[in-house]
């Protein structure tokens, strides 16, 4: 999509109170969001206010671009521009993206605090090997403390977990396909989903669901907002990414979800509810007649729990930042 100029007056007529009228203008790109470089996220009534703070004299050394999500009045300040890292550009119909033309930060010089914000691969989900992520004892989620699988490759086809799963604290999550060398996010969370915890700390904070314990009934125990990109619409596990359910809506992932006659997932992607294929779509999905671990009707990822999982030519990589 080509960048073009949208003036505040034009935006005001299009989006009413979401954008303030002004005599000035700045380049924006509707339908685009920058991911993987979030400085902060907060709600603000207008695009102009989001942009103005990013462009303020005491902050522009850090804030190089913004995303503004119209539906939720959500402002993202980013430490990178799309031109700095094109592979982190995502299509998002609700977002307006803008560079900060006064940004002075040097992205080629990365401090230790900045390097901590890079994406770290922590796990892989495959359906062509043992159902490690659906094991009855839940040990890959809760207990393993040694690396498993090929942690040096991003294109591996078998399950994998690295020590970063339980040691790397972070704020956001993304999922990519192993057949995509650019690691374009299929989804990425926003607004500090992990809360500066490790992934294991986050997932285990909801309770102990080892050894067949039921994790929920007709609900998700937690959720995070996400944006989608890349080949998400054709990726197994993402079938409900455009569905709004009565438990979970489309632009979210849910943790420890269950709905209906035992459909569940450790991480449901997109809508959850009667209109959205219930809950078993995402990572670690089950049809065990309850939201619980087990390999007889569970898959490491998929659009439904079953004894015979959907085998794909790709696996899914899980990252934290």
PDB file of N, CA and C in Angstrom, residues 1-20 25-35 38 42 44-52 54 63-78 80 82 89-100 227:
ATOM      1  N   UNK A   1       0.845  -1.191   0.000  1.00  0.00           N
ATOM      2  CA  UNK A   1       0.000   0.000   0.000  1.00  0.00           C
ATOM      3  C   UNK A   1       0.878   1.238   0.000  1.00  0.00           C
ATOM      4  N   UNK A   2       0.601   2.164  -0.891  1.00  0.00           N
ATOM      5  CA  UNK A   2       1.413   3.363  -0.982  1.00  0.00           C
ATOM      6  C   UNK A   2       1.046   4.336   0.130  1.00  0.00           C
ATOM      7  N   UNK A   3       2.087   4.970   0.669  1.00  0.00           N
ATOM      8  CA  UNK A   3       1.857   6.000   1.673  1.00  0.00           C
ATOM      9  C   UNK A   3       1.276   7.235   0.997  1.00  0.00           C
ATOM     10  N   UNK A   4       0.341   7.869   1.673  1.00  0.00           N
ATOM     11  CA  UNK A   4      -0.199   9.100   1.133  1.00  0.00           C
ATOM     12  C   UNK A   4      -0.606  10.003   2.279  1.00  0.00           C
ATOM     13  N   UNK A   5      -0.844  11.268   1.954  1.00  0.00           N
ATOM     14  CA  UNK A   5      -1.137  12.260   2.973  1.00  0.00           C
ATOM     15  C   UNK A   5      -2.631  12.290   3.254  1.00  0.00           C
ATOM     16  N   UNK A   6      -2.953  12.180   4.539  1.00  0.00           N
ATOM     17  CA  UNK A   6      -4.322  12.411   4.979  1.00  0.00           C
ATOM     18  C   UNK A   6      -4.298  13.638   5.866  1.00  0.00           C
ATOM     19  N   UNK A   7      -5.123  14.615   5.577  1.00  0.00           N
ATOM     20  CA  UNK A   7      -5.157  15.826   6.379  1.00  0.00           C
ATOM     21  C   UNK A   7      -6.159  15.659   7.505  1.00  0.00           C
ATOM     22  N   UNK A   8      -5.882  16.339   8.605  1.00  0.00           N
ATOM     23  CA  UNK A   8      -6.764  16.223   9.757  1.00  0.00           C
ATOM     24  C   UNK A   8      -8.206  16.538   9.399  1.00  0.00           C
ATOM     25  N   UNK A   9      -8.416  17.564   8.568  1.00  0.00           N
ATOM     26  CA  UNK A   9      -9.777  17.898   8.198  1.00  0.00           C
ATOM     27  C   UNK A   9     -10.464  16.754   7.498  1.00  0.00           C
ATOM     28  N   UNK A  10      -9.746  16.082   6.574  1.00  0.00           N
ATOM     29  CA  UNK A  10     -10.294  14.930   5.876  1.00  0.00           C
ATOM     30  C   UNK A  10     -10.562  13.800   6.847  1.00  0.00           C
ATOM     31  N   UNK A  11      -9.580  13.536   7.713  1.00  0.00           N
ATOM     32  CA  UNK A  11      -9.760  12.479   8.694  1.00  0.00           C
ATOM     33  C   UNK A  11     -10.931  12.773   9.613  1.00  0.00           C
ATOM     34  N   UNK A  12     -11.074  14.031   9.969  1.00  0.00           N
ATOM     35  CA  UNK A  12     -12.170  14.400  10.858  1.00  0.00           C
ATOM     36  C   UNK A  12     -13.508  14.080  10.214  1.00  0.00           C
ATOM     37  N   UNK A  13     -13.633  14.335   8.927  1.00  0.00           N
ATOM     38  CA  UNK A  13     -14.882  14.039   8.242  1.00  0.00           C
ATOM     39  C   UNK A  13     -15.107  12.544   8.125  1.00  0.00           C
ATOM     40  N   UNK A  14     -14.003  11.767   8.069  1.00  0.00           N
ATOM     41  CA  UNK A  14     -14.130  10.322   7.927  1.00  0.00           C
ATOM     42  C   UNK A  14     -14.387   9.639   9.259  1.00  0.00           C
ATOM     43  N   UNK A  15     -13.705  10.099  10.298  1.00  0.00           N
ATOM     44  CA  UNK A  15     -13.731   9.390  11.568  1.00  0.00           C
ATOM     45  C   UNK A  15     -14.289  10.221  12.712  1.00  0.00           C
ATOM     46  N   UNK A  16     -14.978  11.298  12.393  1.00  0.00           N
ATOM     47  CA  UNK A  16     -15.649  12.137  13.382  1.00  0.00           C
ATOM     48  C   UNK A  16     -14.685  12.552  14.484  1.00  0.00           C
ATOM     49  N   UNK A  17     -15.008  12.241  15.731  1.00  0.00           N
ATOM     50  CA  UNK A  17     -14.228  12.754  16.852  1.00  0.00           C
ATOM     51  C   UNK A  17     -12.929  12.009  17.088  1.00  0.00           C
ATOM     52  N   UNK A  18     -12.649  10.983  16.306  1.00  0.00           N
ATOM     53  CA  UNK A  18     -11.412  10.232  16.508  1.00  0.00           C
ATOM     54  C   UNK A  18     -10.183  11.061  16.149  1.00  0.00           C
ATOM     55  N   UNK A  19     -10.346  12.047  15.270  1.00  0.00           N
ATOM     56  CA  UNK A  19      -9.218  12.856  14.824  1.00  0.00           C
ATOM     57  C   UNK A  19      -9.588  14.320  14.942  1.00  0.00           C
ATOM     58  N   UNK A  20      -8.726  15.123  15.548  1.00  0.00           N
ATOM     59  CA  UNK A  20      -9.007  16.539  15.701  1.00  0.00           C
ATOM     60  C   UNK A  20      -8.725  17.287  14.408  1.00  0.00           C
ATOM     61  N   UNK A  25      -0.762  19.056   8.708  1.00  0.00           N
ATOM     62  CA  UNK A  25      -0.959  17.706   8.205  1.00  0.00           C
ATOM     63  C   UNK A  25       0.311  16.912   8.418  1.00  0.00           C
ATOM     64  N   UNK A  26       0.202  15.567   8.360  1.00  0.00           N
ATOM     65  CA  UNK A  26       1.381  14.719   8.426  1.00  0.00           C
ATOM     66  C   UNK A  26       1.074  13.426   7.681  1.00  0.00           C
ATOM     67  N   UNK A  27       2.108  12.765   7.149  1.00  0.00           N
ATOM     68  CA  UNK A  27       1.885  11.562   6.346  1.00  0.00           C
ATOM     69  C   UNK A  27       1.363  10.411   7.196  1.00  0.00           C
ATOM     70  N   UNK A  28       0.329   9.760   6.744  1.00  0.00           N
ATOM     71  CA  UNK A  28      -0.221   8.599   7.435  1.00  0.00           C
ATOM     72  C   UNK A  28      -0.472   7.480   6.442  1.00  0.00           C
ATOM     73  N   UNK A  29      -0.518   6.256   6.958  1.00  0.00           N
ATOM     74  CA  UNK A  29      -0.825   5.089   6.133  1.00  0.00           C
ATOM     75  C   UNK A  29      -1.970   4.330   6.798  1.00  0.00           C
ATOM     76  N   UNK A  30      -3.176   4.454   6.310  1.00  0.00           N
ATOM     77  CA  UNK A  30      -4.287   3.675   6.869  1.00  0.00           C
ATOM     78  C   UNK A  30      -4.109   2.187   6.574  1.00  0.00           C
ATOM     79  N   UNK A  31      -4.583   1.350   7.494  1.00  0.00           N
ATOM     80  CA  UNK A  31      -4.561  -0.089   7.275  1.00  0.00           C
ATOM     81  C   UNK A  31      -3.240  -0.758   7.565  1.00  0.00           C
ATOM     82  N   UNK A  32      -2.321  -0.053   8.226  1.00  0.00           N
ATOM     83  CA  UNK A  32      -0.989  -0.594   8.520  1.00  0.00           C
ATOM     84  C   UNK A  32      -0.675  -0.378   9.996  1.00  0.00           C
ATOM     85  N   UNK A  33       0.043  -1.328  10.593  1.00  0.00           N
ATOM     86  CA  UNK A  33       0.535  -1.186  11.964  1.00  0.00           C
ATOM     87  C   UNK A  33       1.964  -1.708  12.032  1.00  0.00           C
ATOM     88  N   UNK A  34       2.777  -1.062  12.852  1.00  0.00           N
ATOM     89  CA  UNK A  34       4.141  -1.513  13.122  1.00  0.00           C
ATOM     90  C   UNK A  34       4.120  -2.374  14.374  1.00  0.00           C
ATOM     91  N   UNK A  35       4.738  -3.547  14.330  1.00  0.00           N
ATOM     92  CA  UNK A  35       4.739  -4.452  15.475  1.00  0.00           C
ATOM     93  C   UNK A  35       6.163  -4.677  15.968  1.00  0.00           C
ATOM     94  N   UNK A  38       7.137  -1.862  20.512  1.00  0.00           N
ATOM     95  CA  UNK A  38       6.243  -1.040  21.325  1.00  0.00           C
ATOM     96  C   UNK A  38       6.986  -0.370  22.482  1.00  0.00           C
ATOM     97  N   UNK A  42      -1.556   3.261  25.192  1.00  0.00           N
ATOM     98  CA  UNK A  42      -2.518   3.902  26.077  1.00  0.00           C
ATOM     99  C   UNK A  42      -3.699   4.391  25.243  1.00  0.00           C
ATOM    100  N   UNK A  44      -6.344   7.194  24.038  1.00  0.00           N
ATOM    101  CA  UNK A  44      -6.391   8.640  23.873  1.00  0.00           C
ATOM    102  C   UNK A  44      -7.476   8.937  22.835  1.00  0.00           C
ATOM    103  N   UNK A  45      -8.236  10.013  23.000  1.00  0.00           N
ATOM    104  CA  UNK A  45      -9.404  10.219  22.136  1.00  0.00           C
ATOM    105  C   UNK A  45      -9.101  10.395  20.655  1.00  0.00           C
ATOM    106  N   UNK A  46      -7.945  10.981  20.305  1.00  0.00           N
ATOM    107  CA  UNK A  46      -7.725  11.344  18.907  1.00  0.00           C
ATOM    108  C   UNK A  46      -6.350  10.919  18.406  1.00  0.00           C
ATOM    109  N   UNK A  47      -6.273  10.735  17.107  1.00  0.00           N
ATOM    110  CA  UNK A  47      -5.005  10.479  16.429  1.00  0.00           C
ATOM    111  C   UNK A  47      -4.029  11.624  16.652  1.00  0.00           C
ATOM    112  N   UNK A  48      -4.529  12.846  16.625  1.00  0.00           N
ATOM    113  CA  UNK A  48      -3.673  14.015  16.791  1.00  0.00           C
ATOM    114  C   UNK A  48      -2.940  13.990  18.132  1.00  0.00           C
ATOM    115  N   UNK A  49      -3.646  13.630  19.198  1.00  0.00           N
ATOM    116  CA  UNK A  49      -3.015  13.573  20.519  1.00  0.00           C
ATOM    117  C   UNK A  49      -1.969  12.465  20.584  1.00  0.00           C
ATOM    118  N   UNK A  50      -2.272  11.340  19.955  1.00  0.00           N
ATOM    119  CA  UNK A  50      -1.320  10.228  19.903  1.00  0.00           C
ATOM    120  C   UNK A  50      -0.035  10.668  19.209  1.00  0.00           C
ATOM    121  N   UNK A  51      -0.199  11.307  18.053  1.00  0.00           N
ATOM    122  CA  UNK A  51       0.947  11.758  17.266  1.00  0.00           C
ATOM    123  C   UNK A  51       1.715  12.873  17.977  1.00  0.00           C
ATOM    124  N   UNK A  52       0.997  13.807  18.582  1.00  0.00           N
ATOM    125  CA  UNK A  52       1.642  14.967  19.201  1.00  0.00           C
ATOM    126  C   UNK A  52       2.573  14.566  20.331  1.00  0.00           C
ATOM    127  N   UNK A  54       4.095  11.665  20.679  1.00  0.00           N
ATOM    128  CA  UNK A  54       5.252  11.007  20.065  1.00  0.00           C
ATOM    129  C   UNK A  54       6.238  12.043  19.530  1.00  0.00           C
ATOM    130  N   UNK A  63      10.506   7.830  20.395  1.00  0.00           N
ATOM    131  CA  UNK A  63       9.316   7.464  19.627  1.00  0.00           C
ATOM    132  C   UNK A  63       9.533   7.781  18.150  1.00  0.00           C
ATOM    133  N   UNK A  64       9.632   6.737  17.326  1.00  0.00           N
ATOM    134  CA  UNK A  64       9.913   6.928  15.906  1.00  0.00           C
ATOM    135  C   UNK A  64       8.673   6.778  15.023  1.00  0.00           C
ATOM    136  N   UNK A  65       7.590   6.211  15.572  1.00  0.00           N
ATOM    137  CA  UNK A  65       6.361   6.070  14.789  1.00  0.00           C
ATOM    138  C   UNK A  65       5.199   5.766  15.723  1.00  0.00           C
ATOM    139  N   UNK A  66       3.981   5.830  15.168  1.00  0.00           N
ATOM    140  CA  UNK A  66       2.787   5.517  15.957  1.00  0.00           C
ATOM    141  C   UNK A  66       1.864   4.593  15.170  1.00  0.00           C
ATOM    142  N   UNK A  67       1.066   3.831  15.904  1.00  0.00           N
ATOM    143  CA  UNK A  67      -0.144   3.190  15.384  1.00  0.00           C
ATOM    144  C   UNK A  67      -1.310   3.777  16.167  1.00  0.00           C
ATOM    145  N   UNK A  68      -2.398   4.085  15.486  1.00  0.00           N
ATOM    146  CA  UNK A  68      -3.605   4.520  16.192  1.00  0.00           C
ATOM    147  C   UNK A  68      -4.759   3.629  15.754  1.00  0.00           C
ATOM    148  N   UNK A  69      -5.343   2.900  16.725  1.00  0.00           N
ATOM    149  CA  UNK A  69      -6.418   1.959  16.451  1.00  0.00           C
ATOM    150  C   UNK A  69      -7.753   2.649  16.730  1.00  0.00           C
ATOM    151  N   UNK A  70      -8.495   2.881  15.664  1.00  0.00           N
ATOM    152  CA  UNK A  70      -9.692   3.717  15.737  1.00  0.00           C
ATOM    153  C   UNK A  70     -10.769   3.132  16.639  1.00  0.00           C
ATOM    154  N   UNK A  71     -11.032   1.839  16.512  1.00  0.00           N
ATOM    155  CA  UNK A  71     -12.148   1.240  17.250  1.00  0.00           C
ATOM    156  C   UNK A  71     -11.975   1.388  18.755  1.00  0.00           C
ATOM    157  N   UNK A  72     -10.745   1.176  19.234  1.00  0.00           N
ATOM    158  CA  UNK A  72     -10.491   1.198  20.675  1.00  0.00           C
ATOM    159  C   UNK A  72      -9.847   2.491  21.158  1.00  0.00           C
ATOM    160  N   UNK A  73      -9.661   3.470  20.260  1.00  0.00           N
ATOM    161  CA  UNK A  73      -8.971   4.722  20.618  1.00  0.00           C
ATOM    162  C   UNK A  73      -7.633   4.427  21.290  1.00  0.00           C
ATOM    163  N   UNK A  74      -6.911   3.460  20.738  1.00  0.00           N
ATOM    164  CA  UNK A  74      -5.670   2.975  21.339  1.00  0.00           C
ATOM    165  C   UNK A  74      -4.469   3.523  20.579  1.00  0.00           C
ATOM    166  N   UNK A  75      -3.556   4.133  21.310  1.00  0.00           N
ATOM    167  CA  UNK A  75      -2.346   4.722  20.733  1.00  0.00           C
ATOM    168  C   UNK A  75      -1.139   3.850  21.062  1.00  0.00           C
ATOM    169  N   UNK A  76      -0.364   3.509  20.035  1.00  0.00           N
ATOM    170  CA  UNK A  76       0.905   2.815  20.215  1.00  0.00           C
ATOM    171  C   UNK A  76       2.042   3.756  19.837  1.00  0.00           C
ATOM    172  N   UNK A  77       3.015   3.914  20.708  1.00  0.00           N
ATOM    173  CA  UNK A  77       4.263   4.583  20.367  1.00  0.00           C
ATOM    174  C   UNK A  77       5.308   3.502  20.114  1.00  0.00           C
ATOM    175  N   UNK A  78       5.998   3.602  18.987  1.00  0.00           N
ATOM    176  CA  UNK A  78       6.956   2.584  18.571  1.00  0.00           C
ATOM    177  C   UNK A  78       8.375   3.133  18.568  1.00  0.00           C
ATOM    178  N   UNK A  80      10.614   1.944  16.562  1.00  0.00           N
ATOM    179  CA  UNK A  80      11.095   1.776  15.198  1.00  0.00           C
ATOM    180  C   UNK A  80      10.059   2.278  14.204  1.00  0.00           C
ATOM    181  N   UNK A  82       8.557   1.648  10.137  1.00  0.00           N
ATOM    182  CA  UNK A  82       8.440   0.559   9.173  1.00  0.00           C
ATOM    183  C   UNK A  82       9.701   0.457   8.323  1.00  0.00           C
ATOM    184  N   UNK A  89       6.090  -4.881   9.624  1.00  0.00           N
ATOM    185  CA  UNK A  89       4.900  -4.186   9.135  1.00  0.00           C
ATOM    186  C   UNK A  89       3.760  -5.184   8.990  1.00  0.00           C
ATOM    187  N   UNK A  90       2.581  -4.826   9.526  1.00  0.00           N
ATOM    188  CA  UNK A  90       1.412  -5.693   9.441  1.00  0.00           C
ATOM    189  C   UNK A  90       0.236  -4.929   8.851  1.00  0.00           C
ATOM    190  N   UNK A  91      -0.610  -5.651   8.123  1.00  0.00           N
ATOM    191  CA  UNK A  91      -1.864  -5.080   7.651  1.00  0.00           C
ATOM    192  C   UNK A  91      -2.896  -5.156   8.778  1.00  0.00           C
ATOM    193  N   UNK A  92      -3.565  -4.046   9.044  1.00  0.00           N
ATOM    194  CA  UNK A  92      -4.589  -4.018  10.089  1.00  0.00           C
ATOM    195  C   UNK A  92      -5.626  -2.975   9.693  1.00  0.00           C
ATOM    196  N   UNK A  93      -6.840  -3.430   9.421  1.00  0.00           N
ATOM    197  CA  UNK A  93      -7.864  -2.555   8.849  1.00  0.00           C
ATOM    198  C   UNK A  93      -8.270  -1.417   9.773  1.00  0.00           C
ATOM    199  N   UNK A  94      -8.041  -1.559  11.075  1.00  0.00           N
ATOM    200  CA  UNK A  94      -8.494  -0.556  12.040  1.00  0.00           C
ATOM    201  C   UNK A  94      -7.396   0.429  12.433  1.00  0.00           C
ATOM    202  N   UNK A  95      -6.198   0.257  11.888  1.00  0.00           N
ATOM    203  CA  UNK A  95      -5.050   1.051  12.327  1.00  0.00           C
ATOM    204  C   UNK A  95      -4.695   2.151  11.335  1.00  0.00           C
ATOM    205  N   UNK A  96      -4.194   3.258  11.865  1.00  0.00           N
ATOM    206  CA  UNK A  96      -3.549   4.304  11.071  1.00  0.00           C
ATOM    207  C   UNK A  96      -2.110   4.419  11.564  1.00  0.00           C
ATOM    208  N   UNK A  97      -1.171   4.338  10.638  1.00  0.00           N
ATOM    209  CA  UNK A  97       0.254   4.387  10.973  1.00  0.00           C
ATOM    210  C   UNK A  97       0.846   5.719  10.532  1.00  0.00           C
ATOM    211  N   UNK A  98       1.805   6.235  11.316  1.00  0.00           N
ATOM    212  CA  UNK A  98       2.506   7.459  10.927  1.00  0.00           C
ATOM    213  C   UNK A  98       3.931   7.437  11.464  1.00  0.00           C
ATOM    214  N   UNK A  99       4.879   7.860  10.631  1.00  0.00           N
ATOM    215  CA  UNK A  99       6.248   8.089  11.083  1.00  0.00           C
ATOM    216  C   UNK A  99       6.323   9.391  11.866  1.00  0.00           C
ATOM    217  N   UNK A 100       7.280   9.470  12.764  1.00  0.00           N
ATOM    218  CA  UNK A 100       7.617  10.732  13.415  1.00  0.00           C
ATOM    219  C   UNK A 100       8.778  11.353  12.637  1.00  0.00           C
ATOM    220  N   UNK A 227      -3.291  -8.172  17.035  1.00  0.00           N
ATOM    221  CA  UNK A 227      -3.471  -7.807  15.636  1.00  0.00           C
ATOM    222  C   UNK A 227      -2.969  -8.977  14.795  1.00  0.00           C
TER     223      UNK A 227
END
